[in-house]
PDB file of C-alpha atoms (C1' of nucleotides) in Angstrom:
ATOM      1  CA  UNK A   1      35.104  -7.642   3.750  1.00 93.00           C
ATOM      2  CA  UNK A   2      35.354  -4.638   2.094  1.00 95.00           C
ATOM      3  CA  UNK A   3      38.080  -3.440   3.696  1.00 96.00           C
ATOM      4  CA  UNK A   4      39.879  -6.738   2.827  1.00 96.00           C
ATOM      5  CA  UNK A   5      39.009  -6.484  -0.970  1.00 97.00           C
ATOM      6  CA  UNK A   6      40.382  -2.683  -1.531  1.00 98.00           C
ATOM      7  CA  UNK A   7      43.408  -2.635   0.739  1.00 96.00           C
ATOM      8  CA  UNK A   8      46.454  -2.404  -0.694  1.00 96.00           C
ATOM      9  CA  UNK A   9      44.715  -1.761  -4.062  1.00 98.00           C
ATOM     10  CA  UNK A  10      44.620   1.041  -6.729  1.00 98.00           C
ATOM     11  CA  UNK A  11      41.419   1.712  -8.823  1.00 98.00           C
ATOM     12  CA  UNK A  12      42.735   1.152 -12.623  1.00 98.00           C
ATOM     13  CA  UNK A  13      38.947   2.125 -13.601  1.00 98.00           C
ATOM     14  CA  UNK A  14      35.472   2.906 -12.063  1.00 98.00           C
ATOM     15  CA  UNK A  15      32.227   2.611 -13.818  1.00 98.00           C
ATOM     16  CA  UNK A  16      28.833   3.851 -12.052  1.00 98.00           C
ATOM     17  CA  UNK A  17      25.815   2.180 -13.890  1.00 97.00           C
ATOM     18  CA  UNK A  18      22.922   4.127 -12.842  1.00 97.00           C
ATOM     19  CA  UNK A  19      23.338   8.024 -11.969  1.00 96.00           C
ATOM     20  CA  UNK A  20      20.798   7.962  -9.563  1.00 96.00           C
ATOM     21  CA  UNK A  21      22.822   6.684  -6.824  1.00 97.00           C
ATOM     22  CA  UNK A  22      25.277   9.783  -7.044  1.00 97.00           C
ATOM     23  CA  UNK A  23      23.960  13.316  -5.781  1.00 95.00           C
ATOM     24  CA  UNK A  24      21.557  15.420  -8.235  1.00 92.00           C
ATOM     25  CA  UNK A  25      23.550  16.745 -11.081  1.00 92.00           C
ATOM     26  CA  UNK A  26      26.426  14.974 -10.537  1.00 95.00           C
ATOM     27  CA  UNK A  27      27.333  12.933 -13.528  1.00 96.00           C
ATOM     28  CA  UNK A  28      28.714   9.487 -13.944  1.00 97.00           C
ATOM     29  CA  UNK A  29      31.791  10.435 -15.993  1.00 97.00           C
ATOM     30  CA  UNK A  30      32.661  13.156 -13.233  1.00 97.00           C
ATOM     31  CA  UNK A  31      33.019  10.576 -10.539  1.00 97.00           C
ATOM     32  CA  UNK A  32      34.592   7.820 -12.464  1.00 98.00           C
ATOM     33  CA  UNK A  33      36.889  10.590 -13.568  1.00 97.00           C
ATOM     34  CA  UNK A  34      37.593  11.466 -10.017  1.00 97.00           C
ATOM     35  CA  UNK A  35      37.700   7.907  -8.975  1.00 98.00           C
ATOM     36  CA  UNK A  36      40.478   6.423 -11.574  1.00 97.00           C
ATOM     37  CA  UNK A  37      43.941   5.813 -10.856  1.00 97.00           C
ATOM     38  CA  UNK A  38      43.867   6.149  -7.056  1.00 97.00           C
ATOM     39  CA  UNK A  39      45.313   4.540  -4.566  1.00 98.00           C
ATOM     40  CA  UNK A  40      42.867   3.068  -1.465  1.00 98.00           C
ATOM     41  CA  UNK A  41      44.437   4.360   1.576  1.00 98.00           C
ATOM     42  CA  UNK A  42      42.082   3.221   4.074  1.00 98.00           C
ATOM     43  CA  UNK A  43      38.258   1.464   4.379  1.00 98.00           C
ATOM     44  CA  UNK A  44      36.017   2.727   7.660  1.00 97.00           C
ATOM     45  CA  UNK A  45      32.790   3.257   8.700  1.00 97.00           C
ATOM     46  CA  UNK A  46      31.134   4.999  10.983  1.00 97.00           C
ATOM     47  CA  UNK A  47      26.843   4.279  11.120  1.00 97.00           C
ATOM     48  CA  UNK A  48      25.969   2.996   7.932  1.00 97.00           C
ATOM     49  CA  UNK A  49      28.629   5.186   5.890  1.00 97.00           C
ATOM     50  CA  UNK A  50      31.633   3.750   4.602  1.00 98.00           C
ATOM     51  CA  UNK A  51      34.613   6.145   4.014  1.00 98.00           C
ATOM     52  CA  UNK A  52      36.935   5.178   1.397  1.00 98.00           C
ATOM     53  CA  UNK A  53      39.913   7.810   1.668  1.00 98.00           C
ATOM     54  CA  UNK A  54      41.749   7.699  -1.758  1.00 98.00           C
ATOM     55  CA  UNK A  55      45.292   8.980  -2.737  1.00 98.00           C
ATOM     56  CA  UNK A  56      46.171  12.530  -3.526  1.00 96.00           C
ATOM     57  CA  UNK A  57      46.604  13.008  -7.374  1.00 84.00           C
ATOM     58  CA  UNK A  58      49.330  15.440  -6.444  1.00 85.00           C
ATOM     59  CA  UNK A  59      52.189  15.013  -4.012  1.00 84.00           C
ATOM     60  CA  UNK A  60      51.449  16.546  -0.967  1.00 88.00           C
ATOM     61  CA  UNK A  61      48.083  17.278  -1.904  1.00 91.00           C
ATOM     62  CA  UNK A  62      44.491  16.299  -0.396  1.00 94.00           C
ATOM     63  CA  UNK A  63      42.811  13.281  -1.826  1.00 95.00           C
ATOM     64  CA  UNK A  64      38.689  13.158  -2.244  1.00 97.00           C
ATOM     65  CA  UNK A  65      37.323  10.062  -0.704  1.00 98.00           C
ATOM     66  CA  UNK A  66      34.870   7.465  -1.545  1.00 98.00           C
ATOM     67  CA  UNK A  67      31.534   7.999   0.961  1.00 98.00           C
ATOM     68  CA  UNK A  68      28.836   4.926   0.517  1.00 98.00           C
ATOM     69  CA  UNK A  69      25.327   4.662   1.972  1.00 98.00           C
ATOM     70  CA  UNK A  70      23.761   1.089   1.267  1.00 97.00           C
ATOM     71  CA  UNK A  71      20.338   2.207   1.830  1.00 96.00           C
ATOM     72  CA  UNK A  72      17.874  -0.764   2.124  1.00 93.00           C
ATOM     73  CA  UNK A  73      18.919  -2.682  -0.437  1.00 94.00           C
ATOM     74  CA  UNK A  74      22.692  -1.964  -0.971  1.00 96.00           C
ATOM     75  CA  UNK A  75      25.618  -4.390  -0.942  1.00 96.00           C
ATOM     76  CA  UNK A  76      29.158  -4.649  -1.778  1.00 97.00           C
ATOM     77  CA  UNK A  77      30.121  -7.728  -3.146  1.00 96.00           C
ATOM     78  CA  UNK A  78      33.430  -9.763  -4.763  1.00 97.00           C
ATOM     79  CA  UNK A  79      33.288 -11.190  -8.225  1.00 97.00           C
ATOM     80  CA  UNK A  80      34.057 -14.209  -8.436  1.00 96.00           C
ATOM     81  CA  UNK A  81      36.621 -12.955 -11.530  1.00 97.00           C
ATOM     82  CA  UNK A  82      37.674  -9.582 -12.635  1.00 97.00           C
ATOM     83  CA  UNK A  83      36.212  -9.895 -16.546  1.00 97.00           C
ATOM     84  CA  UNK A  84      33.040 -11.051 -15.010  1.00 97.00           C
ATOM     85  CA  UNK A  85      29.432  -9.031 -16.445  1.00 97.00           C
ATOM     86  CA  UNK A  86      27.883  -7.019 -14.721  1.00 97.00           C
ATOM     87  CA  UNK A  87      25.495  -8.905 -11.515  1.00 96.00           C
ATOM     88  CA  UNK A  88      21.883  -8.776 -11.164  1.00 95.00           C
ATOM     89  CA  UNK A  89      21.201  -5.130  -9.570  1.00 96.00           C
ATOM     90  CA  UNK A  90      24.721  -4.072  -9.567  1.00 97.00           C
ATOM     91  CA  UNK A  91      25.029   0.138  -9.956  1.00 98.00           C
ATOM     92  CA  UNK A  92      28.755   0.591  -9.950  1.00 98.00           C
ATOM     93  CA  UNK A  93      31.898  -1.044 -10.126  1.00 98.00           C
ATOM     94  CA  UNK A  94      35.513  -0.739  -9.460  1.00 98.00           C
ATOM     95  CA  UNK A  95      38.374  -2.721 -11.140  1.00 98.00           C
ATOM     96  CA  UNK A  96      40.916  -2.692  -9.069  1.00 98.00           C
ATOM     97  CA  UNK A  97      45.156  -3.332  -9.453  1.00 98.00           C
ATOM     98  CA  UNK A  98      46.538  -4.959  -6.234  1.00 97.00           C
ATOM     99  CA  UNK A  99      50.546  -5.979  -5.887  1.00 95.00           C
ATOM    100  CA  UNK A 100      52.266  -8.734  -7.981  1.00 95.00           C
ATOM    101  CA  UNK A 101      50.117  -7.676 -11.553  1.00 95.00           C
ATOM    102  CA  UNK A 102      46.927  -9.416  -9.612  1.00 97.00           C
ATOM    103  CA  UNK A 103      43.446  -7.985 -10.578  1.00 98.00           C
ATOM    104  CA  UNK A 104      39.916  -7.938  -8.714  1.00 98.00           C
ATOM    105  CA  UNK A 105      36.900  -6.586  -9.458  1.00 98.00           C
ATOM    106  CA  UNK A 106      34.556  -5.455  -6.878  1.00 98.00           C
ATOM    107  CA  UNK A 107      30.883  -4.578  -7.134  1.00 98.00           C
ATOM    108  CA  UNK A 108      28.128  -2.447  -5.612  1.00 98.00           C
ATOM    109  CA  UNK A 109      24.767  -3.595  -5.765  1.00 97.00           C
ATOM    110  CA  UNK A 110      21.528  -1.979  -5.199  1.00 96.00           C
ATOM    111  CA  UNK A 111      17.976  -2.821  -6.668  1.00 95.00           C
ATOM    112  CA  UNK A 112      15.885  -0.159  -4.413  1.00 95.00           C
ATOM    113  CA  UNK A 113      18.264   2.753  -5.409  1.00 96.00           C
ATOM    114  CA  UNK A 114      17.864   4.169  -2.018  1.00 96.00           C
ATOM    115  CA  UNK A 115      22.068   3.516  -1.715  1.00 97.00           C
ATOM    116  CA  UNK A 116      24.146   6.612  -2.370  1.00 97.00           C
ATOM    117  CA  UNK A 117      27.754   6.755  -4.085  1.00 98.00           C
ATOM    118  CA  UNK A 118      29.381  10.088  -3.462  1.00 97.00           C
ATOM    119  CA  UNK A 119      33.107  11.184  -3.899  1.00 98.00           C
ATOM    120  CA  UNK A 120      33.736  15.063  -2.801  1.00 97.00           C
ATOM    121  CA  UNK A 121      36.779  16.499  -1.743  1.00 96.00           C
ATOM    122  CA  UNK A 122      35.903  17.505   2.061  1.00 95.00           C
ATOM    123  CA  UNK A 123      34.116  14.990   4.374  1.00 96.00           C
ATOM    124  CA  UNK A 124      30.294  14.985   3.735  1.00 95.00           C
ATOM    125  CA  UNK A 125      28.558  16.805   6.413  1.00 94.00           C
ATOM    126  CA  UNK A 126      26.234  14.332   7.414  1.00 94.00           C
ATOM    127  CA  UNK A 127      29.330  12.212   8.025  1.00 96.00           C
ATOM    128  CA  UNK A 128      30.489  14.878  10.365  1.00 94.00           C
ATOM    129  CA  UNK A 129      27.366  15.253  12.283  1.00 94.00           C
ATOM    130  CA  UNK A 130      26.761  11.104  13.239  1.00 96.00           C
ATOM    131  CA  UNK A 131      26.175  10.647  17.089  1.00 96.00           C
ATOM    132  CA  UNK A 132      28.859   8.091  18.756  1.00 96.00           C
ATOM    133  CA  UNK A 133      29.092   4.684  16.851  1.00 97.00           C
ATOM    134  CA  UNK A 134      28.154   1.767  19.339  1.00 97.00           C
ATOM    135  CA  UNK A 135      30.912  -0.044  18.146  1.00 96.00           C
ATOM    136  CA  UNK A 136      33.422   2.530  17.533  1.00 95.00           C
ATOM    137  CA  UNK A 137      32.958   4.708  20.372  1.00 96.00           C
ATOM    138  CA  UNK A 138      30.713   2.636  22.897  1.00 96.00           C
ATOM    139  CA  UNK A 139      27.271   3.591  24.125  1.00 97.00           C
ATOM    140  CA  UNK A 140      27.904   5.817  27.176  1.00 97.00           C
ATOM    141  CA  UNK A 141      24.474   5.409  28.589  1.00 97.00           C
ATOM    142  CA  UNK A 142      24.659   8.647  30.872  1.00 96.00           C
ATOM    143  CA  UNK A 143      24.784  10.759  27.812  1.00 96.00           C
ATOM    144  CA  UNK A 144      22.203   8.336  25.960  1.00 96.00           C
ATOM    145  CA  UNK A 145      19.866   9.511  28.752  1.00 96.00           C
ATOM    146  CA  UNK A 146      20.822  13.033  28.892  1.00 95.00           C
ATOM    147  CA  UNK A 147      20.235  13.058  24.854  1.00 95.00           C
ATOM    148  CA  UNK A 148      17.053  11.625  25.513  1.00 95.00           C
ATOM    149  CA  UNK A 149      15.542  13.803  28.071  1.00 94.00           C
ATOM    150  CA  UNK A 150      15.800  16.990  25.174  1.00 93.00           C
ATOM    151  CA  UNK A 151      12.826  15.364  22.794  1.00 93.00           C
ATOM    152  CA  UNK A 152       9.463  14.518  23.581  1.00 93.00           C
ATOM    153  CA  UNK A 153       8.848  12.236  20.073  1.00 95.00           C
ATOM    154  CA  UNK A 154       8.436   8.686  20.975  1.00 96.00           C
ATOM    155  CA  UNK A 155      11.574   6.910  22.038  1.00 97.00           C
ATOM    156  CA  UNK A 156      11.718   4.815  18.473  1.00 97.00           C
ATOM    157  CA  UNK A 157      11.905   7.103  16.492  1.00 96.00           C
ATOM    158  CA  UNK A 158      14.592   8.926  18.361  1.00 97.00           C
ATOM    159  CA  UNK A 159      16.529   5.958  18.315  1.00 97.00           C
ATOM    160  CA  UNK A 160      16.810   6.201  14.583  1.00 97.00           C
ATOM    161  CA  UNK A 161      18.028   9.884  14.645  1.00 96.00           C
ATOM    162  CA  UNK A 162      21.958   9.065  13.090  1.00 96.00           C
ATOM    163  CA  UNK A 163      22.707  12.159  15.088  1.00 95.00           C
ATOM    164  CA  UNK A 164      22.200  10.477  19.215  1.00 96.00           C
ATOM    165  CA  UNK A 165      23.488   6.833  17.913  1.00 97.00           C
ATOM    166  CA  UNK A 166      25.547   6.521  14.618  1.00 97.00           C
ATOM    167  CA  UNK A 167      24.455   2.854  12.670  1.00 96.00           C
ATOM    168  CA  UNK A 168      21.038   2.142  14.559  1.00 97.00           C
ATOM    169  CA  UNK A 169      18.210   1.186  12.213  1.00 96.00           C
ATOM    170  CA  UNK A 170      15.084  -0.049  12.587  1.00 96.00           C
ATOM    171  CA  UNK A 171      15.559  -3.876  13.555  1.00 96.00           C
ATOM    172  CA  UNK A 172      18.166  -2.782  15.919  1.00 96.00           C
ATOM    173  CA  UNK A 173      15.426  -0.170  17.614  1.00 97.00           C
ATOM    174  CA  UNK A 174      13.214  -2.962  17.749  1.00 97.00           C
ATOM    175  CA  UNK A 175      14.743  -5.579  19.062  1.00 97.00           C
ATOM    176  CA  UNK A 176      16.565  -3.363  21.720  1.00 97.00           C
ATOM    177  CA  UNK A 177      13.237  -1.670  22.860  1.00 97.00           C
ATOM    178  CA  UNK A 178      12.108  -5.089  23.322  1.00 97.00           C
ATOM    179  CA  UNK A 179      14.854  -6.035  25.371  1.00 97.00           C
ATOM    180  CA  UNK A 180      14.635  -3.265  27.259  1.00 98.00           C
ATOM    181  CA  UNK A 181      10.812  -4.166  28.064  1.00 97.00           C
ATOM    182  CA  UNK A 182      10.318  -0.325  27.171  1.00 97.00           C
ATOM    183  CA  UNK A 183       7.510   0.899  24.593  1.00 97.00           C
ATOM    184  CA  UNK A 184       8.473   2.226  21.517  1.00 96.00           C
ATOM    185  CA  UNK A 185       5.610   4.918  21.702  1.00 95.00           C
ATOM    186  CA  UNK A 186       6.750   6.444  25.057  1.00 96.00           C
ATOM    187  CA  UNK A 187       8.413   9.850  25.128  1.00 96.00           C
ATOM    188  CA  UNK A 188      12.140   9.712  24.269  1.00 96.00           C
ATOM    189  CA  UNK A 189      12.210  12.104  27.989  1.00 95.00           C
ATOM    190  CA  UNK A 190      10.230   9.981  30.149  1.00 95.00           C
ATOM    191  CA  UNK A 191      13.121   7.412  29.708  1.00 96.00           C
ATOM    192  CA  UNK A 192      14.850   6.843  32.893  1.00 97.00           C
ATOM    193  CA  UNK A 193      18.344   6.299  33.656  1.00 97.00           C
ATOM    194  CA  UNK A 194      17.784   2.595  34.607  1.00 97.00           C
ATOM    195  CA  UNK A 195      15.881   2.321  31.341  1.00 97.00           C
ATOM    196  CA  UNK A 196      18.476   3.729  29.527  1.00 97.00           C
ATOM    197  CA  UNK A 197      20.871   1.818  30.517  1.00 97.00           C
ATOM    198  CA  UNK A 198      18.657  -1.557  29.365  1.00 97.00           C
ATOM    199  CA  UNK A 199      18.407   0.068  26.071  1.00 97.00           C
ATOM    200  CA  UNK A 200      22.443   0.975  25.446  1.00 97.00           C
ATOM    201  CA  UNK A 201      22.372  -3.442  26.956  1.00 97.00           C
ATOM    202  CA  UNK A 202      20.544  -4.468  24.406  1.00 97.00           C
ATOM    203  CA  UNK A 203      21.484  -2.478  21.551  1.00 97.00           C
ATOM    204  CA  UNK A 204      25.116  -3.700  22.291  1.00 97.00           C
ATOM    205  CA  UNK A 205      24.210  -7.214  22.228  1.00 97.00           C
ATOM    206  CA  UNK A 206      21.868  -6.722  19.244  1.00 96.00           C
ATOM    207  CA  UNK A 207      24.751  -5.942  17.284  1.00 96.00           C
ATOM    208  CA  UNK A 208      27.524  -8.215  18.514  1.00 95.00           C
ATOM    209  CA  UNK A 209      25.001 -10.870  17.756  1.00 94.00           C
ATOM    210  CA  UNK A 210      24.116  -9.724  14.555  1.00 93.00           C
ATOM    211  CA  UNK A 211      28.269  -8.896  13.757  1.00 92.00           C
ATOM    212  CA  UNK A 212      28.985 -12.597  15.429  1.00 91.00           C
ATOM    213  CA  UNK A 213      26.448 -14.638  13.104  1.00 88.00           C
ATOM    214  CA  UNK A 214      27.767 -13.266   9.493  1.00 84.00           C
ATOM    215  CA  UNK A 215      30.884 -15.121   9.133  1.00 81.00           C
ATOM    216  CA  UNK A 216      29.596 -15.411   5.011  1.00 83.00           C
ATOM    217  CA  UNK A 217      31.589 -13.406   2.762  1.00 83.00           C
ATOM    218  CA  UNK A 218      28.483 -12.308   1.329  1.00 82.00           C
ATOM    219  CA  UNK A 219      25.816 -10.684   3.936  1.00 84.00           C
ATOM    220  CA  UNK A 220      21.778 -11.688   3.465  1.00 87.00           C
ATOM    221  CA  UNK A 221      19.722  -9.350   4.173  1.00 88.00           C
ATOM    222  CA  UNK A 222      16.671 -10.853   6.052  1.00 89.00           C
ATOM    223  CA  UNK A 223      13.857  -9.534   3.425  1.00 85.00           C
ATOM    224  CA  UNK A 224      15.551 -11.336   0.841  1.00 86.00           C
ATOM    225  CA  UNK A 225      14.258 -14.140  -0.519  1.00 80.00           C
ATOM    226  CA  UNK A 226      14.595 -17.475   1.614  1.00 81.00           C
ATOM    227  CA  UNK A 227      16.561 -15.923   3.872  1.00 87.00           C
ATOM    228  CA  UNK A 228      16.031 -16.930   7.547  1.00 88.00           C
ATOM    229  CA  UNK A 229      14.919 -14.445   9.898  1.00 92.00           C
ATOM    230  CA  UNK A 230      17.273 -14.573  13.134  1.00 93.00           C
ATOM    231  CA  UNK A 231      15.767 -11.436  14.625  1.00 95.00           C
ATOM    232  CA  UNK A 232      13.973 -12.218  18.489  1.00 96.00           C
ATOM    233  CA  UNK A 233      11.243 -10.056  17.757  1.00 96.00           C
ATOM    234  CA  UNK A 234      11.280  -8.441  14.072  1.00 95.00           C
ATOM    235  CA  UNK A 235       9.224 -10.204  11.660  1.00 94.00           C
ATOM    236  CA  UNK A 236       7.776 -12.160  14.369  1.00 95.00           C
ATOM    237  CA  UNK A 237       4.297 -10.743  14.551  1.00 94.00           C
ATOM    238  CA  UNK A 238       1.417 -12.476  15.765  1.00 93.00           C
ATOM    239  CA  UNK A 239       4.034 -15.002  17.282  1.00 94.00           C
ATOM    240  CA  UNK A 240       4.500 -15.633  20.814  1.00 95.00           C
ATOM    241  CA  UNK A 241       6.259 -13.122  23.157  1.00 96.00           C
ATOM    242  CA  UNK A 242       9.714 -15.229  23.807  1.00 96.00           C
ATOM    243  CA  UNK A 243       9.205 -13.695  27.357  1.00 97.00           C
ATOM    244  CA  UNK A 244       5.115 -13.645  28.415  1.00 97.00           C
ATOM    245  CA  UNK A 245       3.757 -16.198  25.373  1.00 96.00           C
ATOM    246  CA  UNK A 246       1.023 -13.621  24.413  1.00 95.00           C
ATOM    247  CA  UNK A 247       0.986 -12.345  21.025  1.00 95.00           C
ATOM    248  CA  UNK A 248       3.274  -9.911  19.497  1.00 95.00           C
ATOM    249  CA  UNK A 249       2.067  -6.750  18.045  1.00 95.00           C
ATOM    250  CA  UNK A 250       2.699  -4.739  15.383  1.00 94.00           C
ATOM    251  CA  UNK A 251       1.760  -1.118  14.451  1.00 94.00           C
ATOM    252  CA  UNK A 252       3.563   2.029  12.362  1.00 93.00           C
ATOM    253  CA  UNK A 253       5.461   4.582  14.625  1.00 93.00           C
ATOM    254  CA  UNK A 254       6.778   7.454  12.503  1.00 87.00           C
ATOM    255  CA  UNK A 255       6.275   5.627   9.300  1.00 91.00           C
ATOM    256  CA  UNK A 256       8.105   2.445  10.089  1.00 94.00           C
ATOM    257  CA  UNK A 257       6.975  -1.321  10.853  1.00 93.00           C
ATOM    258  CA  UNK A 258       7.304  -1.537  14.599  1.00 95.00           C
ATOM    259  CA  UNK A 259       6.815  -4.982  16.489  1.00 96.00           C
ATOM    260  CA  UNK A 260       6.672  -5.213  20.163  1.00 96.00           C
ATOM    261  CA  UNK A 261       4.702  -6.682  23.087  1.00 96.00           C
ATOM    262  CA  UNK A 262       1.985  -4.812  24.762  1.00 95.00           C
ATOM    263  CA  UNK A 263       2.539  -6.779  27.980  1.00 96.00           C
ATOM    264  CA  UNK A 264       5.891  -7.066  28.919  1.00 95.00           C
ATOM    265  CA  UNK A 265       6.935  -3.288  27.211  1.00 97.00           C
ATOM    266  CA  UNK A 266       5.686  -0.760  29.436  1.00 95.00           C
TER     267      UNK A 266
ATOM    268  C1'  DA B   1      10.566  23.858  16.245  1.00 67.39           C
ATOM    269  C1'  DA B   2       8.767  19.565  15.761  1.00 67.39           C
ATOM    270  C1'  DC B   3       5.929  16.403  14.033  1.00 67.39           C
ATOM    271  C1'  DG B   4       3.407  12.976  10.606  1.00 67.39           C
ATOM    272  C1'  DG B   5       3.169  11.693   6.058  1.00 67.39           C
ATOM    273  C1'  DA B   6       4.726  11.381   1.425  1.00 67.39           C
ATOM    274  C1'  DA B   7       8.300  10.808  -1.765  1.00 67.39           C
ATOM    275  C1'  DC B   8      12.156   8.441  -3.722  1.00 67.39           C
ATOM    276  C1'  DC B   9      12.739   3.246  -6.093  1.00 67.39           C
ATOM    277  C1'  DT B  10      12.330  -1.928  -7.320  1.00 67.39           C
ATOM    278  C1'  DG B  11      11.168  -6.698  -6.483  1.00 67.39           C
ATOM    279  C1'  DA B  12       8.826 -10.336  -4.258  1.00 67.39           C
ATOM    280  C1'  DA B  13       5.068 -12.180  -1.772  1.00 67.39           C
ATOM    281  C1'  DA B  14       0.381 -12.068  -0.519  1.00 67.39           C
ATOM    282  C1'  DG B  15      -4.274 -11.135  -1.793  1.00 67.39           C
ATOM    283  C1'  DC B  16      -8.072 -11.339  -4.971  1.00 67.39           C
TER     284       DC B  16
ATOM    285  C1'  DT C   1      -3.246 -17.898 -13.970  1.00 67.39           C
ATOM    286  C1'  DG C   2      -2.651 -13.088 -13.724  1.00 67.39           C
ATOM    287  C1'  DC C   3      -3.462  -8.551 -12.101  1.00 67.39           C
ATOM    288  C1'  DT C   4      -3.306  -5.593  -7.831  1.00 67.39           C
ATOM    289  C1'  DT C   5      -1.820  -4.473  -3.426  1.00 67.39           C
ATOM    290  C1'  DT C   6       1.396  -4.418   0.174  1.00 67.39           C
ATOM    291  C1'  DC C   7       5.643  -4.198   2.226  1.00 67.39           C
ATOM    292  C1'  DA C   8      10.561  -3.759   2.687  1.00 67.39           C
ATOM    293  C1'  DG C   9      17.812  -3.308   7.433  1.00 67.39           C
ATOM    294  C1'  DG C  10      16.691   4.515   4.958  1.00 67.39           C
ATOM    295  C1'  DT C  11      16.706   9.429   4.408  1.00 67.39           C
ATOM    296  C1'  DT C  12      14.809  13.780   3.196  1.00 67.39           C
ATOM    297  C1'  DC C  13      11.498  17.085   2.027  1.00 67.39           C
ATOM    298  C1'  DC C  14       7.092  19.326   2.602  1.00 67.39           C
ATOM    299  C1'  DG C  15       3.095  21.026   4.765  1.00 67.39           C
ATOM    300  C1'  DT C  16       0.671  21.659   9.213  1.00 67.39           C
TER     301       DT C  16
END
DNA sequence: AACGGAACCTGAAAGC
DNA sequence: TGCTTTCAGGTTCCGT
């Protein structure tokens, strides 16, 4: 969506609300300064960065580009009309100038805070250092495995590392682990091969699932409230296993909600 | 080096 | 009803 709301357009103005999304000491008027009268070359993403490359101020020069992290809570969203005030939990904005005098105004949202907003001149390194995107790239499951056998945290937590899989949080590490039929708390290295290879399954299908059921314009995150949960295991605790019956379990692995079943992941 | 836990934040739901 | 506690699609820092 976003990349459907910026491209093609030029950023007439750029307001951040809150300076806490942007990196310590960098100020608001700096990056809106940095931000104006560029032109959107491109929108990608690779994990949960987007990468907005903007236009060179200079001919021949280098533009900066826009690098967002939604965090928990983060969203970009439409509004409904350029002049519109500012939405509930909205942290920055860009007004945009697209072909034929047409105007748009697009918003970034983000009540936690825990989104970040940064514009620098040379890709971010922790952009540079992602592991292969599932999506992008693929999950080669040989070099999942190999990756694997080189820690001896449990295999959760490993999964989250943005450096061995770019874009895998923690409902994706859950619901593939459970898929799998592998504990969360085993070591990432006593992981086999075959193992592996259910895991890189069922993160796959995880996401195309995910990635197939938001047609919506606007995403819903599945904390929010009334939203349904369409997860096969997260937020199902206490529920029946949809494979054994027995009762799902939840505990904390490396500070995160973890939900699995004690009988059919081994 | 590698790990667990706390910190950063706000809002909503559950608990009392 | 209203105050308190808990928990949340993430990352990073700090101490052991």
């Amino acid at each position: 969506m976003l990349e459907q709301w910026l491209g093609g357009s030029t950023i007439v103005s750029a307001h951040v609300h809150d300076a806490r999304i942007l990196d310590e000491g960098v100020t608001t008027a700096k990056v809106q300064r940095r931000l104006r009268d560029r032109a959107v070359l491109a929108v990608e993403r690779r994990g949960k960065w987007l990468r907005v490359p903007l236009a060179p101020s200079v001919k021949g020069g280098k533009g900066p580009a826009l690098f967002s992290h939604l965090g928990m809570t983060g969203k970009w969203v439409l509004a409904a009309r350029p002049d519109d005030e500012p939405l509930r939990f909205e942290k920055a904005r860009l007004d945009l100038a697209l072909p034929r005098g047409r105007r748009r105004s697009v918003r970034y949202l983000d009540p936690r805070l825990f989104g970040r907003f940064v514009v620098p001149d040379e890709d971010l390194p922790i952009w540079s250092a992602l592991g292969p995107d599932p999506l992008v790239d693929g999950i080669d499951a040989r070099a999942l495995h190999a990756r694997l056998q080189t820690r001896r945290l449990a295999v959760k937590p490993v999964l989250l590392d943005q450096a061995v899989l770019a874009g895998i949080g923690n409902i994706y590490a859950t619901e593939a682990l459970f898929a799998a039929r592998i504990d969360p708390r085993r070591p990432a290295n006593g992981v086999t091969l075959a193992e592996t290879k259910r895991l890189a399954k069922g993160l796959d299908e995880a996401l195309a699932l995910s990635i197939a059921r938001n047609t919506e314009e606007r995403i819903t995150y599945v904390e929010e409230p009334g939203a349904a949960n369409p997860f096969v295991v997260y937020g199902h605790e206490g529920e029946p296993c949809p494979r054994c019956r027995r009762p799902l379990a939840k505990m904390v692995l490396a500070g995160r909600g973890t939900v699995f079943c004690p009988h059919c992941q081994r």
